[in-house]
Coordinates of C-alpha atoms (C1' of nucleotides) in Angstrom, one line a residue:
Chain A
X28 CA 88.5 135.4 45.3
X29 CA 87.3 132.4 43.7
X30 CA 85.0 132.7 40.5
X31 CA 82.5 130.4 42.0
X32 CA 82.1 131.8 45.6
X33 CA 79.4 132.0 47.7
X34 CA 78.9 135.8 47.5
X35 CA 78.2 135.3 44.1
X36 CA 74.6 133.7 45.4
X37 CA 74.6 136.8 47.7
X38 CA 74.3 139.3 45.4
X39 CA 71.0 138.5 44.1
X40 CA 69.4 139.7 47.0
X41 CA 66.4 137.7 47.5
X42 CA 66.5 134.3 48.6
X43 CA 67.1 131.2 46.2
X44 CA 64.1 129.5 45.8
X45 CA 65.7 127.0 43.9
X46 CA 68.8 125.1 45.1
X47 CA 68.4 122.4 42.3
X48 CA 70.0 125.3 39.7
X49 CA 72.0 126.4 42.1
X50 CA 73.7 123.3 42.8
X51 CA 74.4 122.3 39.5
X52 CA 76.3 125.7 38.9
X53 CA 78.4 124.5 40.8
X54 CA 81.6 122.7 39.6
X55 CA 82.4 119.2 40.2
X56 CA 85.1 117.1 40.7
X57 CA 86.2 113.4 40.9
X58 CA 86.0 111.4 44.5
X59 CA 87.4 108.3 45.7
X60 CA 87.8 106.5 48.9
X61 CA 91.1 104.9 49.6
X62 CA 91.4 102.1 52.4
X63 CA 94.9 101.4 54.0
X64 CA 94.0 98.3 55.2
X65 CA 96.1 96.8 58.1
X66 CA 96.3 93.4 59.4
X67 CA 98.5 91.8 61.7
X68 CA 100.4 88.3 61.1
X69 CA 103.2 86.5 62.8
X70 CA 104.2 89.7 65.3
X71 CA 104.2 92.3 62.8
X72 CA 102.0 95.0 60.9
X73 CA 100.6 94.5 57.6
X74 CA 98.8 95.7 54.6
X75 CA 96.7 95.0 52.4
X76 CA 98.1 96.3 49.1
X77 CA 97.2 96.3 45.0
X78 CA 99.4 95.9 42.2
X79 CA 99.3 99.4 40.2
X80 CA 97.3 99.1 36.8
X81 CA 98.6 102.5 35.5
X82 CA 101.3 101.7 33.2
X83 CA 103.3 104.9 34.9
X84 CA 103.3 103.3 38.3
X85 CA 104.4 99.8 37.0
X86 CA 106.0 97.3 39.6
X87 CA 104.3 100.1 42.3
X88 CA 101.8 98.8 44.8
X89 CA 98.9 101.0 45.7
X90 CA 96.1 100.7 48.4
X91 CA 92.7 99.5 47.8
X92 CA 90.4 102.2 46.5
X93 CA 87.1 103.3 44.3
X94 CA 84.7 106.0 43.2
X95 CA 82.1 107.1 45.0
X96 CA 79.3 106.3 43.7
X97 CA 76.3 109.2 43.0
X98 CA 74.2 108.1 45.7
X99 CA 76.5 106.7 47.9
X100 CA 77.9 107.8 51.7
X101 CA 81.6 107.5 51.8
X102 CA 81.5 104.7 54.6
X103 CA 79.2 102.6 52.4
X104 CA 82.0 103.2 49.5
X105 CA 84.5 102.1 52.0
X106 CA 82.7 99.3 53.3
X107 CA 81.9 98.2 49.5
X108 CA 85.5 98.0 48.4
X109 CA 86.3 96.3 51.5
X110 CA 84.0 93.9 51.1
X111 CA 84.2 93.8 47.0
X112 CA 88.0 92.7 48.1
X113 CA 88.3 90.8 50.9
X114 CA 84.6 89.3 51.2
X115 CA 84.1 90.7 54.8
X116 CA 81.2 93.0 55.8
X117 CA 82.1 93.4 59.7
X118 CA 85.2 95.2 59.4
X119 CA 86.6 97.6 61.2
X120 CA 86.9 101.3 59.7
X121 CA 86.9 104.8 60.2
X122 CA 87.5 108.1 58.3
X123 CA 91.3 109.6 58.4
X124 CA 91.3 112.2 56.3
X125 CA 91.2 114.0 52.9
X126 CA 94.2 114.2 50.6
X127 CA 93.7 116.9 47.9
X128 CA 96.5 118.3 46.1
X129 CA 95.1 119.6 43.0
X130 CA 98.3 117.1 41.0
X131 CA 97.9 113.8 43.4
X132 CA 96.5 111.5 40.3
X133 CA 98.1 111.9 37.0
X134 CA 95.0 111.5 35.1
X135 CA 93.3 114.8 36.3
X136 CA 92.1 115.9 39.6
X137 CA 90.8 113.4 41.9
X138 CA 90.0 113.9 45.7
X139 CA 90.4 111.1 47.7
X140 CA 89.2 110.2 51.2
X141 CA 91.6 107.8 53.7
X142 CA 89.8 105.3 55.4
X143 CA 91.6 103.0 58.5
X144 CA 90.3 99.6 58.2
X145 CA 91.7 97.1 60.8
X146 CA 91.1 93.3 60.4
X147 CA 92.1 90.0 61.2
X148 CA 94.4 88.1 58.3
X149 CA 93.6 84.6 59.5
X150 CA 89.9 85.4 59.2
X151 CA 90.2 87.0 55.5
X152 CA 92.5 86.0 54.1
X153 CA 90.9 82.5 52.2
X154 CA 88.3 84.9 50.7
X155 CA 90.9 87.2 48.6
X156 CA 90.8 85.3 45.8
X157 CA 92.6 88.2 43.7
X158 CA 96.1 87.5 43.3
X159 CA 97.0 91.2 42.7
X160 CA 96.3 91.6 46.0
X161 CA 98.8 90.7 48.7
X162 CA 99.8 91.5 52.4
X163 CA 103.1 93.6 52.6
X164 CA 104.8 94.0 55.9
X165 CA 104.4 97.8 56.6
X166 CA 107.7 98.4 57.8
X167 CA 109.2 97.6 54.6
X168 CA 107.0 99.6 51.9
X169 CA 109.1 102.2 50.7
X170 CA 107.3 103.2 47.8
X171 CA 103.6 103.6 46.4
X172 CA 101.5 104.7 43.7
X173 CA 100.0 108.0 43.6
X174 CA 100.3 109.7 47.1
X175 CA 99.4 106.4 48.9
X176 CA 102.3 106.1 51.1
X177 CA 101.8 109.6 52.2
X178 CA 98.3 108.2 52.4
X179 CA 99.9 105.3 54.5
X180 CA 101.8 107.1 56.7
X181 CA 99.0 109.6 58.0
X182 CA 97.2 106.1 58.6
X183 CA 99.4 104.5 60.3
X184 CA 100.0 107.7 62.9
X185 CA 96.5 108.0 63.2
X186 CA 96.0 104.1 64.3
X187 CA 99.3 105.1 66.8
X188 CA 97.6 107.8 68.6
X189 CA 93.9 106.1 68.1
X190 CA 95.4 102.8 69.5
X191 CA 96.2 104.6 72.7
X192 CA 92.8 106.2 73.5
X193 CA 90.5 103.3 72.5
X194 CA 90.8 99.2 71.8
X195 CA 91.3 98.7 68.5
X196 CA 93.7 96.5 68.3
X197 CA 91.3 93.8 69.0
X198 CA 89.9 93.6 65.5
X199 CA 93.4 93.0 64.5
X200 CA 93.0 89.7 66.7
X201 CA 91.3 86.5 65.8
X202 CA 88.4 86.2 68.0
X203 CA 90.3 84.2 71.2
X204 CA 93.6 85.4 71.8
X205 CA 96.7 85.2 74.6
X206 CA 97.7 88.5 76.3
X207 CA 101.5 87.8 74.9
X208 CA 99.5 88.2 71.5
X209 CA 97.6 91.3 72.7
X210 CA 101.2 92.7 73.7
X211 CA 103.0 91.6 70.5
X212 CA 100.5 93.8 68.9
X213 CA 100.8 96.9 70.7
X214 CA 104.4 96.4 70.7
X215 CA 104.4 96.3 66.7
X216 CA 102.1 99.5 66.2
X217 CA 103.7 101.4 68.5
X218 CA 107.6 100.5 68.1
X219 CA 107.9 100.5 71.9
X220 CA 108.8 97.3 74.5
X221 CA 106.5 97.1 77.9
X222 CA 106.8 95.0 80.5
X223 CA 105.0 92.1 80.6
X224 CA 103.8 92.2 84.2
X225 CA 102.3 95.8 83.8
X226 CA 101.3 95.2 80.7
X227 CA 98.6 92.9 82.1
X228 CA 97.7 94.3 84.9
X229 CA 96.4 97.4 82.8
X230 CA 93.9 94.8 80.6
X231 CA 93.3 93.5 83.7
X232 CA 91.9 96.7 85.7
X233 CA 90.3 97.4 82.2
X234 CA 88.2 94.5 83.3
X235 CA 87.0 94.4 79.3
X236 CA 88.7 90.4 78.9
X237 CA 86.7 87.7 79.1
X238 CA 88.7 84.3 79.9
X239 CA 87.7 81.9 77.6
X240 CA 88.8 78.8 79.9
X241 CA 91.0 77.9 77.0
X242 CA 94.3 77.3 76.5
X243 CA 96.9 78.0 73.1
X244 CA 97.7 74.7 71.9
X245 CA 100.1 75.2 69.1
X246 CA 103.0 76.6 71.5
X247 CA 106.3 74.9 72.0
X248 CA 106.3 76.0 75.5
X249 CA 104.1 76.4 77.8
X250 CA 100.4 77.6 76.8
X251 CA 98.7 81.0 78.1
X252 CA 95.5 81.3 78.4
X253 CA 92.7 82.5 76.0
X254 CA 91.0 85.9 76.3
X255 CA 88.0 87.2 74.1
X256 CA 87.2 91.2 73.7
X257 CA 84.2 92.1 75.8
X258 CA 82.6 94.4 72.8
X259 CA 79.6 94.7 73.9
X260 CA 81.0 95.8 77.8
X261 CA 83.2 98.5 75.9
X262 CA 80.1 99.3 73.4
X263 CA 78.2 100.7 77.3
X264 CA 80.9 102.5 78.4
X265 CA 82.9 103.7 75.4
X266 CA 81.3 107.0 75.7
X267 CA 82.7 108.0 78.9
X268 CA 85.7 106.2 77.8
X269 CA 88.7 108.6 78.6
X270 CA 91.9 106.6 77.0
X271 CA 94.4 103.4 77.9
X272 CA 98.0 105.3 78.5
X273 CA 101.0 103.4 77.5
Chain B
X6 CA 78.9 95.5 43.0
X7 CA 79.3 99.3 42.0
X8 CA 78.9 99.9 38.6
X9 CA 81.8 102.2 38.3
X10 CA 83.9 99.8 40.7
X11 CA 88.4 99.0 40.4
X12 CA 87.3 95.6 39.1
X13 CA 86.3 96.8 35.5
X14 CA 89.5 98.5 35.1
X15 CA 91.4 95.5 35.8
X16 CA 89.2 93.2 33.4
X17 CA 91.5 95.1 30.0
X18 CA 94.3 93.1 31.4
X19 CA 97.2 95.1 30.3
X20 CA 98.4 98.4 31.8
X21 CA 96.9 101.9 31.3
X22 CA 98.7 104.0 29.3
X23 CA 95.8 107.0 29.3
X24 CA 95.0 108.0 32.8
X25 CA 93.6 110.7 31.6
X26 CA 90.6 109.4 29.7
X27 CA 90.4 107.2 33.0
X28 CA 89.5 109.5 35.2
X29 CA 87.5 111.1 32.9
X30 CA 85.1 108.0 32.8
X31 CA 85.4 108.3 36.7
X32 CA 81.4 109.8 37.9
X33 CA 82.4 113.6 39.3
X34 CA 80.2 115.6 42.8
X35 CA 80.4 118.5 44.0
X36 CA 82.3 119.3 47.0
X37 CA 82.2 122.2 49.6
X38 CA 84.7 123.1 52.3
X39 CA 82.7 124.6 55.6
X40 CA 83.9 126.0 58.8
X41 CA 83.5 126.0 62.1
X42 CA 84.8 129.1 63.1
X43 CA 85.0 129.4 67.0
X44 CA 85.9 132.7 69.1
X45 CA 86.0 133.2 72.2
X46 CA 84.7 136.2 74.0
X47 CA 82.9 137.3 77.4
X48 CA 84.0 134.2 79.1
X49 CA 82.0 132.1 75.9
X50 CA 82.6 130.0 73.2
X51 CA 81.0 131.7 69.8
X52 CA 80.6 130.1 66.4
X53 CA 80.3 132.7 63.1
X54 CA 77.7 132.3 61.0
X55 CA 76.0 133.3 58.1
X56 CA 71.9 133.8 57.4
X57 CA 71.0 130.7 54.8
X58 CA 70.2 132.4 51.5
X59 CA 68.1 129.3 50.9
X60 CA 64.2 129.5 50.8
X61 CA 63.9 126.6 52.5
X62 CA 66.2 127.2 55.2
X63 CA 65.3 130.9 55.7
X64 CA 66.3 132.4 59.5
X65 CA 68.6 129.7 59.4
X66 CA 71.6 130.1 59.8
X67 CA 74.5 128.0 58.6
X68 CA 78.8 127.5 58.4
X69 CA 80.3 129.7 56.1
X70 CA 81.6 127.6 53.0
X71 CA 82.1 127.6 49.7
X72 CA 83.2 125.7 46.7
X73 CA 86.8 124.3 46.3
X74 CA 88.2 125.2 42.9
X75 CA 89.0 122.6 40.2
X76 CA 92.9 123.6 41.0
X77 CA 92.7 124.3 44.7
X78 CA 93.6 122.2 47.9
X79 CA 91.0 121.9 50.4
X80 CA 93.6 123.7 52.6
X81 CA 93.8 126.7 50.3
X82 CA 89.9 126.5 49.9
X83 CA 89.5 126.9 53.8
X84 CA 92.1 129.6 54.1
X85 CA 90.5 131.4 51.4
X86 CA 86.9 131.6 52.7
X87 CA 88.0 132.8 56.1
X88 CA 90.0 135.3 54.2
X89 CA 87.0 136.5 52.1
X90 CA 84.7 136.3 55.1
X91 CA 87.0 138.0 58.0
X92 CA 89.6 139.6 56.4
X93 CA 92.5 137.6 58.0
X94 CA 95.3 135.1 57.2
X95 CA 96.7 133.5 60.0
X96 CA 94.0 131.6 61.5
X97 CA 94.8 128.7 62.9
X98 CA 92.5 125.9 61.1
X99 CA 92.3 122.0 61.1
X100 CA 90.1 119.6 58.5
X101 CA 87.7 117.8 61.1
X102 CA 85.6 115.2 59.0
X103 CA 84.1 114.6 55.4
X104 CA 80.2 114.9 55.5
X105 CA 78.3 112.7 53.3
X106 CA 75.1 111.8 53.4
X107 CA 73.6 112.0 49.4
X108 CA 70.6 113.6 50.3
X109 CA 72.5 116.5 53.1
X110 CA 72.0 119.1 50.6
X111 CA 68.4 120.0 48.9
X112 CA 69.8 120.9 45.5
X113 CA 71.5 117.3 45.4
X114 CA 74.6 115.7 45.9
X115 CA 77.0 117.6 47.5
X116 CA 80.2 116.2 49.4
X117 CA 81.4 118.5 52.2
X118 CA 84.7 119.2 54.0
X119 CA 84.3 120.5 57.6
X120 CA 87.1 122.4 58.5
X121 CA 87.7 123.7 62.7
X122 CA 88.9 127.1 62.9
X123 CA 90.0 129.1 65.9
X124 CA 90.3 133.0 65.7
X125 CA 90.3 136.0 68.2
X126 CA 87.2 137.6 68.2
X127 CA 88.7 141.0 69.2
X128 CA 91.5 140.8 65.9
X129 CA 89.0 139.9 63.8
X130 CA 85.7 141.9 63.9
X131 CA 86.7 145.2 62.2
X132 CA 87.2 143.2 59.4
X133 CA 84.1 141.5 59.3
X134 CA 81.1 143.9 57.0
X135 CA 79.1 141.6 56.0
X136 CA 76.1 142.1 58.1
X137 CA 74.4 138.9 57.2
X138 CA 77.4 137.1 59.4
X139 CA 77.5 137.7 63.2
X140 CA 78.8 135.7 66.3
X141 CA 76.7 133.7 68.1
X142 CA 76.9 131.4 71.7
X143 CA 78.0 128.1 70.7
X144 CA 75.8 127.1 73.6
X145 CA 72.5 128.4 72.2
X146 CA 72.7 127.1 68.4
X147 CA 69.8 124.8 68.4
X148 CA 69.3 124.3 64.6
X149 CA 71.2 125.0 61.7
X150 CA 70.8 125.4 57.5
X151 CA 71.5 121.8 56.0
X152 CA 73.4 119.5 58.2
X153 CA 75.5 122.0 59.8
X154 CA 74.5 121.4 63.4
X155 CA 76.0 118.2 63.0
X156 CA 78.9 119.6 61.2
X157 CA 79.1 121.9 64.5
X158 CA 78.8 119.1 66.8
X159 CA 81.1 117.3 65.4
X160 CA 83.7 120.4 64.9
X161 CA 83.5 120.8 68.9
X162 CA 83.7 117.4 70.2
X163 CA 87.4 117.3 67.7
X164 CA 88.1 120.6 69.5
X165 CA 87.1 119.0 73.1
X166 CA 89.3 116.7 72.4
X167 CA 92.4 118.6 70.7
X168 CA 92.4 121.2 73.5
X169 CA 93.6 118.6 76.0
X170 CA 96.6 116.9 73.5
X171 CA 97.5 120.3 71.9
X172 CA 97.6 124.1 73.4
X173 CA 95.2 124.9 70.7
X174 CA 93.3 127.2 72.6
X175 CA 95.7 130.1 72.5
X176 CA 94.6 130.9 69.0
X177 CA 90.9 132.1 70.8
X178 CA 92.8 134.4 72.9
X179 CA 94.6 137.7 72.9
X180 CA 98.2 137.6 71.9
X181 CA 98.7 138.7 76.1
X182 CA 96.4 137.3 78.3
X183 CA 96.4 136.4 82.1
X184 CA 96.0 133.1 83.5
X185 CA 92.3 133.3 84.3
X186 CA 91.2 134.0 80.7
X187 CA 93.0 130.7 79.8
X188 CA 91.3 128.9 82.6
X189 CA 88.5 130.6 81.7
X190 CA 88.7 129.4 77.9
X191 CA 89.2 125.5 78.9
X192 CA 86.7 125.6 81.5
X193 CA 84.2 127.0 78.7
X194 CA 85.4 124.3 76.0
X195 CA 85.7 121.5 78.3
X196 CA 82.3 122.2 80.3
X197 CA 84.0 121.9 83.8
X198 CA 85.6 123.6 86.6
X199 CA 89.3 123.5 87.4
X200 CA 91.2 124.1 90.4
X201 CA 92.9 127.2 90.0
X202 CA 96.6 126.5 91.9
X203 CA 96.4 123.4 89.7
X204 CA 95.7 124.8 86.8
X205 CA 98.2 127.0 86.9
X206 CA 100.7 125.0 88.3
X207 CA 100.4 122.5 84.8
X208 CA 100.7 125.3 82.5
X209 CA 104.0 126.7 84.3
X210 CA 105.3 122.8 84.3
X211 CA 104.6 122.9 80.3
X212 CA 107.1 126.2 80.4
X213 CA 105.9 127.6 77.5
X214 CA 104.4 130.9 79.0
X215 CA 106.3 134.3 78.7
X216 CA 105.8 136.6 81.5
X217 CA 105.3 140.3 79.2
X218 CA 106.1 142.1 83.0
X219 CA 102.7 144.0 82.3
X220 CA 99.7 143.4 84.3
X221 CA 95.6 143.8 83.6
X222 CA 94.6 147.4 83.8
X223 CA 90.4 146.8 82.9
X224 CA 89.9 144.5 85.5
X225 CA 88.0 146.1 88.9
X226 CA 90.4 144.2 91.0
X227 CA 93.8 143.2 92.2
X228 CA 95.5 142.9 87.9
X229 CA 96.6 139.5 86.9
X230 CA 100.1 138.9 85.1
X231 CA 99.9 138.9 81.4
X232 CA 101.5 136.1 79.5
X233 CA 102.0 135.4 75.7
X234 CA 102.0 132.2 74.3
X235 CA 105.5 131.0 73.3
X236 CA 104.7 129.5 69.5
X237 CA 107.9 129.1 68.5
X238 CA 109.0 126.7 71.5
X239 CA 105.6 124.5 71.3
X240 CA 106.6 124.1 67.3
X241 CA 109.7 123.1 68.4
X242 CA 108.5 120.4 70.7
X243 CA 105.4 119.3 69.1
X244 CA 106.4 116.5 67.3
X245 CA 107.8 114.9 70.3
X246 CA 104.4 115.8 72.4
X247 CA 102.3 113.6 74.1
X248 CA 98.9 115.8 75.4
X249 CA 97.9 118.2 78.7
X250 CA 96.0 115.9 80.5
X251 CA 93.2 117.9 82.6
Chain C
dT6 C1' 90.8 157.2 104.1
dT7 C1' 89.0 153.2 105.0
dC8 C1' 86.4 149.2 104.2
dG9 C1' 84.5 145.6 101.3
dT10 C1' 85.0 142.8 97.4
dA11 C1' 87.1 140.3 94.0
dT12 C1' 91.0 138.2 92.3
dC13 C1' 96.1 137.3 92.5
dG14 C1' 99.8 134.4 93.8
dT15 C1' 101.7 130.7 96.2
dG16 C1' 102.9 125.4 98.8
dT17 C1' 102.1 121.1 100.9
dA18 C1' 100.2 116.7 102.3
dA19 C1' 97.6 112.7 100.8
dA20 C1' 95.8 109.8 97.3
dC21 C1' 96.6 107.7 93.3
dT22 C1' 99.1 105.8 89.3
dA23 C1' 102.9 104.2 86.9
dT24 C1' 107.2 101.9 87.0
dA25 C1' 110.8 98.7 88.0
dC26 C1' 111.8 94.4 89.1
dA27 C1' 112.3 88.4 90.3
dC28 C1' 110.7 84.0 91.2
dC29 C1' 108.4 79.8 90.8
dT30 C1' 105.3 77.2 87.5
dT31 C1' 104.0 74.8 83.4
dT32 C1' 104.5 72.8 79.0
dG33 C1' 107.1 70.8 75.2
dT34 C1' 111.2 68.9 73.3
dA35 C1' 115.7 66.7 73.2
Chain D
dT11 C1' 114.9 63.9 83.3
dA12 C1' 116.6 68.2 82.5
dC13 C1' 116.6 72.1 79.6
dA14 C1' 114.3 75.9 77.1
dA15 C1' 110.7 79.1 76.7
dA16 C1' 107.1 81.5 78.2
dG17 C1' 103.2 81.7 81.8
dG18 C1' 101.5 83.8 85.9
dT19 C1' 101.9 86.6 89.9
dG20 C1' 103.1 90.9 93.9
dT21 C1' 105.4 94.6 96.0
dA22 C1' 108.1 98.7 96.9
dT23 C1' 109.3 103.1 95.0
dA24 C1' 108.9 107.1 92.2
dG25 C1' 106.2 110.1 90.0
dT26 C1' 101.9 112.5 89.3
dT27 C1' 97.5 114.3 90.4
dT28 C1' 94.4 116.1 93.5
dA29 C1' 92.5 118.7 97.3
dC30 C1' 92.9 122.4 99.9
dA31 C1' 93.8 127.9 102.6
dC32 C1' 95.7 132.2 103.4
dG33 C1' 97.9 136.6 103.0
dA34 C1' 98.5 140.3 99.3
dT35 C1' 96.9 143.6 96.0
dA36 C1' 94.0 146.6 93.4
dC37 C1' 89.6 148.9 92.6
dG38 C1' 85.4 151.1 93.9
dA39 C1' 82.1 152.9 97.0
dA40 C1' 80.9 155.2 101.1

DNA sequence: TTCGTATCGTGTAAACTATACACCTTTGTA
DNA sequence: TACAAAGGTGTATAGTTTACACGATACGAA
């Protein structure tokens, strides 16, 4: 049994009256919030990666993470590093999960929280002005700092099975897209070929594509038209949403 | 900018040789694991709970949790309060979400790991003496200590929606139980009705009942068939499983 | 012992969904 | 002008899900 556990408070009988002293019996520990950042760029996955500044991870790459600060919701710290390192505010992100092995960081024990950010290189990429800081193919990282391709890995699974219940992929997507695009995408996160025709015929009965009108224009063959992502639409009925099926 | 933000690390230039005195600049919080521990019994979803030995909260009620050691994984920290609080080891149990908010506590920042746990109500409640900790309807929990209802909410909707990708819900049940307590079970997690031919025509297509040979004998009517869950098959085939579907 | 009640156990037809598959069109380039 | 590359579209088949009904069995009550 733990030497801080909650019985301890029990045994005193009466209620606590004051949870300020209580609290701060408590121990504490160090908290981060790690982003695996993914973008997607000339038909494959990639991410957004740090060089290490720990002298025992040299030459390692590591994703983009920070404290927490003492008044801050782990979102906001996610939303702050993203937007402390790639300038964007309307990104894409969600919680994954917590990695916690007591060893993870070698300077002591540090908790840190994944986050899944998805967004578009073209439309970030002029305001990274940190040249630590570089997009890596995802299929060919082999190693990270810390725990980060562990890290990685449970992100990347997690953006496979979320990828197939809702549309995310669009905020990998610049804002007007071709369904070829659309399929390259789900193609690349999920390792698998589809057929073109059924392909679009399920975003078609999904009836969340706008048609722009528009057409590519910097094809070498024969242009396909323009779609946009109906957020708003999806935003109504994403509640009763029950999943896509590939 | 944060004030403890990556950024000021990278200003020294050169590697860090000392991550130790790194981390120890880092800000620290306070951090809690807290359950959600479901059962399942007279055809209902129940949730254990404990009586808030908080003034402010009192005949509240609230998740059982606890601290997680400086050395411990969250993992270990959940196991570990569901053995002090029921007794028992193998409970199956799942980290749902990271709870936040600064101000979610009222003796100040604490950071909190909610944790899903399914147990069998009938295994378990010898073990249980605490009398401050009972088994209450899931559907009649209206408020809760701290943020907990949330926490609850939130711990339910993940097991709505794990039921149907994962035969999770054998861990509520007996180790033999007939069909209708597992229709039963999902029709009580789920909210809905089922057709009974179908419902057990999917689980015999998923072949991963064992017919015992024995039959109900506390039933006032015709017994059902008992079945056991086959555990050791599903492991088998769970990395290469794609959901129910109901 | 018999009857009523509750549940058990089973199969099939119809609706729906997913899959496999091919041809002509359009654009750009050589 | 013809070749290369992808665009855009429809249909038939297989597979899956759904809806639905009836005889059998056990218990309990009269």
């Amino acid at each position: 049994m733990s030497k801080i556990s909650y019985s301890i408070k029990k045994k005193e009988g009466a209620l606590i009256k004051d949870p300020v002293s209580l609290v701060k019996s408590y121990p504490k520990m160090h908290v981060t919030a790690d982003c695996a950042i993914f973008g997607f760029d000339e038909n494959e996955l990639k991410v957004l990666l740090i060089r290490s500044d720990l002298a025992i991870y040299q030459d390692l790459w590591s994703l983009l993470g920070d404290n927490i600060a003492d008044d801050e919701d782990l979102d906001a710290a996610a939303y702050r590093i993203l937007r402390e390192r790639t300038g964007m505010n309307d990104v894409y992100l969600e919680q994954v999960k917590v990695f916690s092995k007591p060893d993870r960081h070698p300077g002591g024990r540090v908790l840190t929280v994944a986050y899944c950010t998805l967004l578009n290189t073209r439309h970030h990429e002029l305001m990274i002005h940190d040249n630590e800081i570089h997009w890596h193919k995802f299929s060919s990282i082999e190693e990270l700092a810390f725990d980060h391709k562990e890290i990685l890995d449970s992100c990347y699974q997690w953006l496979q099975k979320r990828i197939q219940e809702h549309p995310l992929g669009f905020n990998l997507l610049p804002e007007k897209f071709s369904l070829r695009e659309l399929q390259n995408l789900y193609e690349a996160i999920l390792g698998i070929r589809m057929d073109r025709r059924n392909f679009r015929k399920k975003f078609a009965s999904m009836k969340l594509l706008i048609d722009t009108g528009e057409l590519e224009d910097d094809v070498p063959h024969r242009p396909g038209k323009l779609y946009k992502f109906n957020f708003e639409k999806y935003e109504k009925q994403k509640n009763s949403w029950t999943g896509i099926d590939f």
